Amino acid sequence: MVKRSLQASLTGIQQAKRAFALKGWTQDNLAAEVNLKTRQPIWRFFSGRAVERHTFIELCLVLQLNWREIATNPPAEFLELEEYTQPTVLDIDTLVQQVRSQRFDKIQDQCGILQLLDISRPVAINDIYIDVNILQEIASLQWLEITDLQNLDPKEFDRFGLGEADQNHIPGIHAVETYSKLRVLGKPGVGKTTFLQYLAIQCNQSAFAANQVPIFITLRNFAEESKVTNEFSLLKYIRQEFLTSGISDPSVIESLLSAGRVLLLLDGMDEVLNQESNAVLSEIRRFSDKYHKNQLVATCRTAAQKLRLRGFTDVEIAPFTLEQIRAFAQKWFVAFTKTNTEDGQAQSVEFIKKLELAENWQFRQLVVTPLFLHLACWVFHGQEKFPTKRTDFYKQGLDLLLGKWDEARGIERDDIYRGFLLPQKLKLLSQIAAATFEQGHYFFEQRVVEQYIGDYIQNMTKVPIDAESLQIESEAALKSMEAQHGLLAERARGIFSFSYLAFQEYFTARKIVASYNLQALEQALEGLVSHITDPHWREIFLLTATMLRSADSLVQLMKQQIDALVAEDGYLQEFLTWASQKSRSISTQPKDATVRAFYLALSRTPHVASHFALAASLDQGMFLDAALDDLLLECAIDGSQDFAHIHACGDAMSNILGIVLDVGLHKSLQQLSDELPNSAQSQERFELWSQTNYSAWAKQLKTTVINYRNINHQWQFSPEQEQVLQRYYDANQLLLDCLRSNCEVTAAIRQEIEATLLLPQKELEDREWQ
C-alpha cells in the first residue's frame, strides 16, 4: 500500500536547511510558495516529522531538491508518481492533445467573440481582428529635453514617441515567439485584450503554439475570487478553470506546467484594484519562477508599467498604419453591413476615400487605435460621412475614455482625483489644456502639469493643504489620469502631453465656451480672436464656433479683427478698392464677395488658395478676364524668337475673340491679331517681325486689356505687405470655414458678413451709415 506521508532523513534535513538558507526566505514565505495556510507543515518538514506526501514533494520542488534524496526510505511504490511528474515526450504530447481537445470549446467561447461598443450583437474575432505591430522600445522611457520637442509640427504630434519614424515594428506573434515571458503595454483602446484573445484562439486552432495548452485569465476576476478566499493561487484558479472543462485530476495541470506546455495569457494587470495588486503581482512572480518553462504573456496599460515583473520583457503595441486602418475598415464594414459582402466592401472603400481627404486629417490622427477606428466606422456606417461637427465625435471619444470603456467591460477603478465627478474632471482637463496651449506648449514637464493639478485641487477644497501633501496628491492624480483614461500621456521621461492634439484643442475650446457668464465669455472670445493670424489656433476657432450656443459674437469679432489687419495701409486699401470696383462691373448672379475673391486671386498676390472664393461658377465676363490674364502671362514669357510660341498666342487670341461682346475691345484685339505673322511667311520675314515688332505688340496688348477690362495691374507690394495680405487671406478663409461648420449664426449676421468680405474700409464705413 502506498504511504500517504513522508519524512526527511537527518542528511535530508541538512540539505533542505542549506537550500532554504540560500533562498533567503522566512517560513511564512516558503508556506506561501506551496500554498499552505499555516507554517506547521514547514516546521514538521524541517524537524524530520511526517508530512503529507504531496506537500513533502512540493516543498522539495520549491527548494530545488530531489525528494527521493531527502526522504527517509522512499518506497518503490512512488515510481509511478515520479514517472508521471516527469512524463516522457510521447506521454506529454498525448496529454497536451487530450487537454486541448477537452478545452477547445471553452477557449472558443471565452476568447472567440468580441462585443464591440454600441453593437447589439457579438462578432467573431477572426472576422474583425487585424494583426498588431509591436514596438520593442518603450517610448515613455526615453530621455529627452523639453526643448527637443517645442518645434514639432502639429501633424507630427500624435505620432511622436510612437515609433513611426524611429523604430522598427515587428508583428505581435513574432514578439511572443521571441520572448518566453512578455508583457504587452499599450494605451487605452489599442487592442491589448483582443491581442491576447487572438493568441488564445490561434493556439486553440493549432495555428500557433500547437504543442501548448492555452489558458486565458482575466486578472481582475482572479483577484476578486482570490480576495474572497484570501488565497491568491494561480494554480488553484487554473484547476477551477479546468474543472469547467471536465478535467478534475490536479496532476494533469502539474504535468503540463512541469513540462512547459502551457501558454498562460494574463489580461489586465492595470485593472486590479490597488489593495489586491501586490498580492496578484507576487503570485504571478512566484508562479513564473516555479513554472519557468512555460510561455507567459501579460497585458498592462503603459502608464501602469511601474507594476514590474521580473524576467518579463516589456514591449508596446504600435499605432495602426494606414494599411492596417484599411484592412480593419474592410473587415468592419463587411461584418456589420446587413445586406451583403459587396456592399460592405464598397462602404469600406468610401470610408477610406473620405478619411484620406485633406479636411479629415484630424480624424486620421485619432483612428490609429481599434477603439477610435471602431467608433469612426460606426459613425460613418450610420451617416455615410464623417460628422461635420468634429466636436460630436470628440465628445463620444471622451465619453469612452472617461468611463464608458471601463463600464462596458465591468471594470472598477480605484478612486481618483479626490473622487472628482465627471464635470470636475472635464473642467480640470480643460484648464490644463487651455493654459498649456495658450503658452504654445504641446509638451510640458511633469512638474508643470502637477502644479496645474495642485492649484485646481487647492481651489476646490475649503481646507488648506500643506505644500508637501498637495505635491503628493497632485502626482498621484496625474498618474491616475494617465493610467485610467490615457488623456494625458508621458511621452518621454518626465515630459507629458495630451495623448492626442485633437483633445488638447477640444479641451481648450471647451474652456472658452464654458465661461461662467456672458462678460467672461466675451472676454474669452476677444482673447481667442487675438490669435486669428496664428495657424496653430485655427482648429480652436472651428471647434469653438461649433460648440457655442450662438456664434454671432465670435464671427462678428473675427470680422472686425480681420478688417483691422489692412485698415491702416493705404496701398492695400487701394488694392481692395480695385477688386470691389471690378466686381461691381460684372453683371452676374454670384455674390459680390465671390467676385472680389476671384479678382484678388487673379491678381496673383501671394498664395491665394484656389478654393478661397465662395463656391460659384464663372460668368462670361469673369471667364473672359481669366482667359485674357492667361494670354498676357503667356506673352510675358520671352519667346519672341520662337515661331511656335507666337503662333500659340495667335490661337489664343482667336479663341478669345469668340467670346468678346464689347465692340471696341473686339476691334482692338482683332487688329492685334491681324498684326501677327502667319505660318505662310518666310523664316526671314518672321524673324524680322519678331525682332522689330513683338515687344511693342505685347505692350499694346497689355494696355488694351487694362483699358477695357481693368485687370493685370502690376501691384508692387513690399515683403511686409505681402505678409499682411497673406494673413488677411488666411483669416478670411478661416472665417468662411467657421460659417460653413454648422455653427449657430443668425441668418442676418451670416448674410452681412458674407456680403462684406474683402471690402475696403471706406465701403465698410459707408454701409454702416446706410
PDB file of N, CA, C and O in Angstrom, residues 202-248:
ATOM      1  N   GLN A 202      -5.729  31.347 -31.816  1.00  0.00           N
ATOM      2  CA  GLN A 202      -4.749  30.791 -32.738  1.00  0.00           C
ATOM      3  C   GLN A 202      -4.116  29.524 -32.162  1.00  0.00           C
ATOM      4  O   GLN A 202      -3.902  28.539 -32.877  1.00  0.00           O
ATOM      5  N   CYS A 203      -3.793  29.572 -30.892  1.00  0.00           N
ATOM      6  CA  CYS A 203      -3.238  28.382 -30.235  1.00  0.00           C
ATOM      7  C   CYS A 203      -4.275  27.275 -30.191  1.00  0.00           C
ATOM      8  O   CYS A 203      -3.968  26.107 -30.471  1.00  0.00           O
ATOM      9  N   ASN A 204      -5.502  27.619 -29.872  1.00  0.00           N
ATOM     10  CA  ASN A 204      -6.578  26.636 -29.769  1.00  0.00           C
ATOM     11  C   ASN A 204      -6.825  25.928 -31.093  1.00  0.00           C
ATOM     12  O   ASN A 204      -7.168  24.740 -31.135  1.00  0.00           O
ATOM     13  N   GLN A 205      -6.625  26.650 -32.195  1.00  0.00           N
ATOM     14  CA  GLN A 205      -6.867  26.099 -33.529  1.00  0.00           C
ATOM     15  C   GLN A 205      -5.590  25.585 -34.184  1.00  0.00           C
ATOM     16  O   GLN A 205      -5.558  25.327 -35.386  1.00  0.00           O
ATOM     17  N   SER A 206      -4.517  25.456 -33.380  1.00  0.00           N
ATOM     18  CA  SER A 206      -3.231  24.897 -33.821  1.00  0.00           C
ATOM     19  C   SER A 206      -2.528  25.737 -34.880  1.00  0.00           C
ATOM     20  O   SER A 206      -1.630  25.251 -35.567  1.00  0.00           O
ATOM     21  N   ALA A 207      -2.938  27.014 -35.009  1.00  0.00           N
ATOM     22  CA  ALA A 207      -2.254  27.907 -35.941  1.00  0.00           C
ATOM     23  C   ALA A 207      -1.027  28.538 -35.300  1.00  0.00           C
ATOM     24  O   ALA A 207      -0.193  29.136 -35.980  1.00  0.00           O
ATOM     25  N   PHE A 208      -0.907  28.427 -33.985  1.00  0.00           N
ATOM     26  CA  PHE A 208       0.202  28.985 -33.241  1.00  0.00           C
ATOM     27  C   PHE A 208       0.384  28.167 -31.967  1.00  0.00           C
ATOM     28  O   PHE A 208      -0.593  27.794 -31.306  1.00  0.00           O
ATOM     29  N   ALA A 209       1.641  27.852 -31.630  1.00  0.00           N
ATOM     30  CA  ALA A 209       1.954  27.100 -30.403  1.00  0.00           C
ATOM     31  C   ALA A 209       1.083  25.854 -30.280  1.00  0.00           C
ATOM     32  O   ALA A 209       0.410  25.625 -29.272  1.00  0.00           O
ATOM     33  N   ALA A 210       1.125  25.027 -31.325  1.00  0.00           N
ATOM     34  CA  ALA A 210       0.248  23.848 -31.365  1.00  0.00           C
ATOM     35  C   ALA A 210       0.598  22.802 -30.309  1.00  0.00           C
ATOM     36  O   ALA A 210      -0.203  21.903 -30.046  1.00  0.00           O
ATOM     37  N   ASN A 211       1.786  22.882 -29.698  1.00  0.00           N
ATOM     38  CA  ASN A 211       2.168  21.915 -28.675  1.00  0.00           C
ATOM     39  C   ASN A 211       1.952  22.441 -27.271  1.00  0.00           C
ATOM     40  O   ASN A 211       2.487  21.907 -26.308  1.00  0.00           O
ATOM     41  N   GLN A 212       1.155  23.539 -27.157  1.00  0.00           N
ATOM     42  CA  GLN A 212       0.874  24.107 -25.845  1.00  0.00           C
ATOM     43  C   GLN A 212      -0.633  24.167 -25.599  1.00  0.00           C
ATOM     44  O   GLN A 212      -1.436  24.134 -26.536  1.00  0.00           O
ATOM     45  N   VAL A 213      -0.995  24.278 -24.335  1.00  0.00           N
ATOM     46  CA  VAL A 213      -2.392  24.399 -23.929  1.00  0.00           C
ATOM     47  C   VAL A 213      -2.654  25.855 -23.555  1.00  0.00           C
ATOM     48  O   VAL A 213      -2.019  26.378 -22.640  1.00  0.00           O
ATOM     49  N   PRO A 214      -3.558  26.546 -24.264  1.00  0.00           N
ATOM     50  CA  PRO A 214      -3.816  27.957 -23.937  1.00  0.00           C
ATOM     51  C   PRO A 214      -4.699  28.097 -22.694  1.00  0.00           C
ATOM     52  O   PRO A 214      -5.685  27.375 -22.528  1.00  0.00           O
ATOM     53  N   ILE A 215      -4.329  29.021 -21.832  1.00  0.00           N
ATOM     54  CA  ILE A 215      -5.130  29.345 -20.649  1.00  0.00           C
ATOM     55  C   ILE A 215      -5.245  30.861 -20.580  1.00  0.00           C
ATOM     56  O   ILE A 215      -4.237  31.559 -20.481  1.00  0.00           O
ATOM     57  N   PHE A 216      -6.470  31.362 -20.645  1.00  0.00           N
ATOM     58  CA  PHE A 216      -6.721  32.806 -20.635  1.00  0.00           C
ATOM     59  C   PHE A 216      -7.315  33.190 -19.290  1.00  0.00           C
ATOM     60  O   PHE A 216      -8.348  32.646 -18.879  1.00  0.00           O
ATOM     61  N   ILE A 217      -6.662  34.133 -18.601  1.00  0.00           N
ATOM     62  CA  ILE A 217      -7.130  34.554 -17.280  1.00  0.00           C
ATOM     63  C   ILE A 217      -7.297  36.066 -17.261  1.00  0.00           C
ATOM     64  O   ILE A 217      -6.357  36.809 -17.575  1.00  0.00           O
ATOM     65  N   THR A 218      -8.481  36.522 -16.906  1.00  0.00           N
ATOM     66  CA  THR A 218      -8.713  37.941 -16.662  1.00  0.00           C
ATOM     67  C   THR A 218      -8.323  38.222 -15.228  1.00  0.00           C
ATOM     68  O   THR A 218      -8.946  37.713 -14.293  1.00  0.00           O
ATOM     69  N   LEU A 219      -7.282  39.016 -15.035  1.00  0.00           N
ATOM     70  CA  LEU A 219      -6.691  39.164 -13.708  1.00  0.00           C
ATOM     71  C   LEU A 219      -7.635  39.818 -12.703  1.00  0.00           C
ATOM     72  O   LEU A 219      -7.553  39.533 -11.506  1.00  0.00           O
ATOM     73  N   ARG A 220      -8.535  40.685 -13.150  1.00  0.00           N
ATOM     74  CA  ARG A 220      -9.456  41.281 -12.184  1.00  0.00           C
ATOM     75  C   ARG A 220     -10.406  40.215 -11.637  1.00  0.00           C
ATOM     76  O   ARG A 220     -10.786  40.261 -10.460  1.00  0.00           O
ATOM     77  N   ASN A 221     -10.806  39.239 -12.476  1.00  0.00           N
ATOM     78  CA  ASN A 221     -11.648  38.133 -11.989  1.00  0.00           C
ATOM     79  C   ASN A 221     -10.867  37.263 -11.011  1.00  0.00           C
ATOM     80  O   ASN A 221     -11.397  36.840  -9.982  1.00  0.00           O
ATOM     81  N   PHE A 222      -9.605  36.996 -11.342  1.00  0.00           N
ATOM     82  CA  PHE A 222      -8.754  36.218 -10.449  1.00  0.00           C
ATOM     83  C   PHE A 222      -8.613  36.916  -9.104  1.00  0.00           C
ATOM     84  O   PHE A 222      -8.699  36.289  -8.033  1.00  0.00           O
ATOM     85  N   ALA A 223      -8.406  38.242  -9.117  1.00  0.00           N
ATOM     86  CA  ALA A 223      -8.236  38.992  -7.878  1.00  0.00           C
ATOM     87  C   ALA A 223      -9.514  38.979  -7.048  1.00  0.00           C
ATOM     88  O   ALA A 223      -9.471  38.825  -5.816  1.00  0.00           O
ATOM     89  N   GLU A 224     -10.660  39.144  -7.705  1.00  0.00           N
ATOM     90  CA  GLU A 224     -11.926  39.164  -6.971  1.00  0.00           C
ATOM     91  C   GLU A 224     -12.212  37.831  -6.292  1.00  0.00           C
ATOM     92  O   GLU A 224     -12.623  37.787  -5.129  1.00  0.00           O
ATOM     93  N   GLU A 225     -11.985  36.731  -6.990  1.00  0.00           N
ATOM     94  CA  GLU A 225     -12.231  35.417  -6.406  1.00  0.00           C
ATOM     95  C   GLU A 225     -11.210  35.092  -5.318  1.00  0.00           C
ATOM     96  O   GLU A 225     -11.543  34.488  -4.291  1.00  0.00           O
ATOM     97  N   SER A 226      -9.967  35.508  -5.536  1.00  0.00           N
ATOM     98  CA  SER A 226      -8.931  35.236  -4.541  1.00  0.00           C
ATOM     99  C   SER A 226      -9.165  36.040  -3.268  1.00  0.00           C
ATOM    100  O   SER A 226      -8.844  35.580  -2.160  1.00  0.00           O
ATOM    101  N   LYS A 227      -9.721  37.232  -3.416  1.00  0.00           N
ATOM    102  CA  LYS A 227      -9.992  38.065  -2.254  1.00  0.00           C
ATOM    103  C   LYS A 227     -11.011  37.395  -1.335  1.00  0.00           C
ATOM    104  O   LYS A 227     -10.919  37.500  -0.101  1.00  0.00           O
ATOM    105  N   VAL A 228     -11.961  36.685  -1.904  1.00  0.00           N
ATOM    106  CA  VAL A 228     -12.992  36.009  -1.103  1.00  0.00           C
ATOM    107  C   VAL A 228     -12.366  34.928  -0.223  1.00  0.00           C
ATOM    108  O   VAL A 228     -12.692  34.797   0.963  1.00  0.00           O
ATOM    109  N   THR A 229     -11.444  34.159  -0.800  1.00  0.00           N
ATOM    110  CA  THR A 229     -10.814  33.058  -0.054  1.00  0.00           C
ATOM    111  C   THR A 229      -9.531  33.488   0.645  1.00  0.00           C
ATOM    112  O   THR A 229      -8.972  32.716   1.431  1.00  0.00           O
ATOM    113  N   ASN A 230      -9.069  34.720   0.327  1.00  0.00           N
ATOM    114  CA  ASN A 230      -7.804  35.232   0.859  1.00  0.00           C
ATOM    115  C   ASN A 230      -6.639  34.304   0.514  1.00  0.00           C
ATOM    116  O   ASN A 230      -5.688  34.165   1.285  1.00  0.00           O
ATOM    117  N   GLU A 231      -6.719  33.687  -0.653  1.00  0.00           N
ATOM    118  CA  GLU A 231      -5.654  32.781  -1.108  1.00  0.00           C
ATOM    119  C   GLU A 231      -5.407  33.052  -2.585  1.00  0.00           C
ATOM    120  O   GLU A 231      -6.193  32.646  -3.441  1.00  0.00           O
ATOM    121  N   PHE A 232      -4.339  33.762  -2.876  1.00  0.00           N
ATOM    122  CA  PHE A 232      -4.021  34.147  -4.246  1.00  0.00           C
ATOM    123  C   PHE A 232      -3.147  33.057  -4.865  1.00  0.00           C
ATOM    124  O   PHE A 232      -1.926  33.081  -4.753  1.00  0.00           O
ATOM    125  N   SER A 233      -3.786  32.097  -5.506  1.00  0.00           N
ATOM    126  CA  SER A 233      -3.076  30.966  -6.099  1.00  0.00           C
ATOM    127  C   SER A 233      -3.525  30.776  -7.537  1.00  0.00           C
ATOM    128  O   SER A 233      -4.676  30.377  -7.793  1.00  0.00           O
ATOM    129  N   LEU A 234      -2.638  31.066  -8.499  1.00  0.00           N
ATOM    130  CA  LEU A 234      -2.961  30.835  -9.910  1.00  0.00           C
ATOM    131  C   LEU A 234      -3.170  29.361 -10.187  1.00  0.00           C
ATOM    132  O   LEU A 234      -4.008  28.986 -11.015  1.00  0.00           O
ATOM    133  N   LEU A 235      -2.413  28.514  -9.509  1.00  0.00           N
ATOM    134  CA  LEU A 235      -2.546  27.070  -9.737  1.00  0.00           C
ATOM    135  C   LEU A 235      -3.961  26.608  -9.390  1.00  0.00           C
ATOM    136  O   LEU A 235      -4.593  25.872 -10.161  1.00  0.00           O
ATOM    137  N   LYS A 236      -4.464  27.030  -8.233  1.00  0.00           N
ATOM    138  CA  LYS A 236      -5.812  26.620  -7.849  1.00  0.00           C
ATOM    139  C   LYS A 236      -6.862  27.245  -8.766  1.00  0.00           C
ATOM    140  O   LYS A 236      -7.877  26.617  -9.077  1.00  0.00           O
ATOM    141  N   TYR A 237      -6.615  28.471  -9.203  1.00  0.00           N
ATOM    142  CA  TYR A 237      -7.550  29.118 -10.114  1.00  0.00           C
ATOM    143  C   TYR A 237      -7.611  28.352 -11.435  1.00  0.00           C
ATOM    144  O   TYR A 237      -8.693  28.151 -12.010  1.00  0.00           O
ATOM    145  N   ILE A 238      -6.454  27.920 -11.925  1.00  0.00           N
ATOM    146  CA  ILE A 238      -6.411  27.138 -13.167  1.00  0.00           C
ATOM    147  C   ILE A 238      -7.108  25.801 -12.977  1.00  0.00           C
ATOM    148  O   ILE A 238      -7.803  25.310 -13.876  1.00  0.00           O
ATOM    149  N   ARG A 239      -6.926  25.201 -11.804  1.00  0.00           N
ATOM    150  CA  ARG A 239      -7.626  23.938 -11.536  1.00  0.00           C
ATOM    151  C   ARG A 239      -9.139  24.115 -11.632  1.00  0.00           C
ATOM    152  O   ARG A 239      -9.849  23.265 -12.185  1.00  0.00           O
ATOM    153  N   GLN A 240      -9.643  25.239 -11.090  1.00  0.00           N
ATOM    154  CA  GLN A 240     -11.072  25.500 -11.194  1.00  0.00           C
ATOM    155  C   GLN A 240     -11.485  25.713 -12.649  1.00  0.00           C
ATOM    156  O   GLN A 240     -12.567  25.285 -13.070  1.00  0.00           O
ATOM    157  N   GLU A 241     -10.621  26.379 -13.422  1.00  0.00           N
ATOM    158  CA  GLU A 241     -10.886  26.561 -14.840  1.00  0.00           C
ATOM    159  C   GLU A 241     -10.995  25.215 -15.545  1.00  0.00           C
ATOM    160  O   GLU A 241     -11.882  24.986 -16.366  1.00  0.00           O
ATOM    161  N   PHE A 242     -10.081  24.323 -15.229  1.00  0.00           N
ATOM    162  CA  PHE A 242     -10.075  23.006 -15.871  1.00  0.00           C
ATOM    163  C   PHE A 242     -11.288  22.182 -15.468  1.00  0.00           C
ATOM    164  O   PHE A 242     -11.774  21.357 -16.252  1.00  0.00           O
ATOM    165  N   LEU A 243     -11.778  22.376 -14.256  1.00  0.00           N
ATOM    166  CA  LEU A 243     -12.967  21.647 -13.824  1.00  0.00           C
ATOM    167  C   LEU A 243     -14.164  21.947 -14.722  1.00  0.00           C
ATOM    168  O   LEU A 243     -14.997  21.070 -14.984  1.00  0.00           O
ATOM    169  N   THR A 244     -14.256  23.198 -15.220  1.00  0.00           N
ATOM    170  CA  THR A 244     -15.371  23.558 -16.101  1.00  0.00           C
ATOM    171  C   THR A 244     -15.284  22.852 -17.446  1.00  0.00           C
ATOM    172  O   THR A 244     -16.262  22.831 -18.197  1.00  0.00           O
ATOM    173  N   SER A 245     -14.103  22.287 -17.747  1.00  0.00           N
ATOM    174  CA  SER A 245     -13.940  21.510 -18.985  1.00  0.00           C
ATOM    175  C   SER A 245     -13.912  20.016 -18.712  1.00  0.00           C
ATOM    176  O   SER A 245     -13.530  19.227 -19.576  1.00  0.00           O
ATOM    177  N   GLY A 246     -14.265  19.612 -17.497  1.00  0.00           N
ATOM    178  CA  GLY A 246     -14.325  18.198 -17.165  1.00  0.00           C
ATOM    179  C   GLY A 246     -12.982  17.576 -16.798  1.00  0.00           C
ATOM    180  O   GLY A 246     -12.846  16.348 -16.794  1.00  0.00           O
ATOM    181  N   ILE A 247     -11.980  18.397 -16.480  1.00  0.00           N
ATOM    182  CA  ILE A 247     -10.662  17.879 -16.098  1.00  0.00           C
ATOM    183  C   ILE A 247     -10.505  18.079 -14.599  1.00  0.00           C
ATOM    184  O   ILE A 247     -10.293  19.202 -14.126  1.00  0.00           O
ATOM    185  N   SER A 248     -10.626  16.980 -13.845  1.00  0.00           N
ATOM    186  CA  SER A 248     -10.631  17.069 -12.385  1.00  0.00           C
ATOM    187  C   SER A 248      -9.333  16.597 -11.748  1.00  0.00           C
ATOM    188  O   SER A 248      -9.081  16.883 -10.581  1.00  0.00           O
TER     189      SER A 248
END
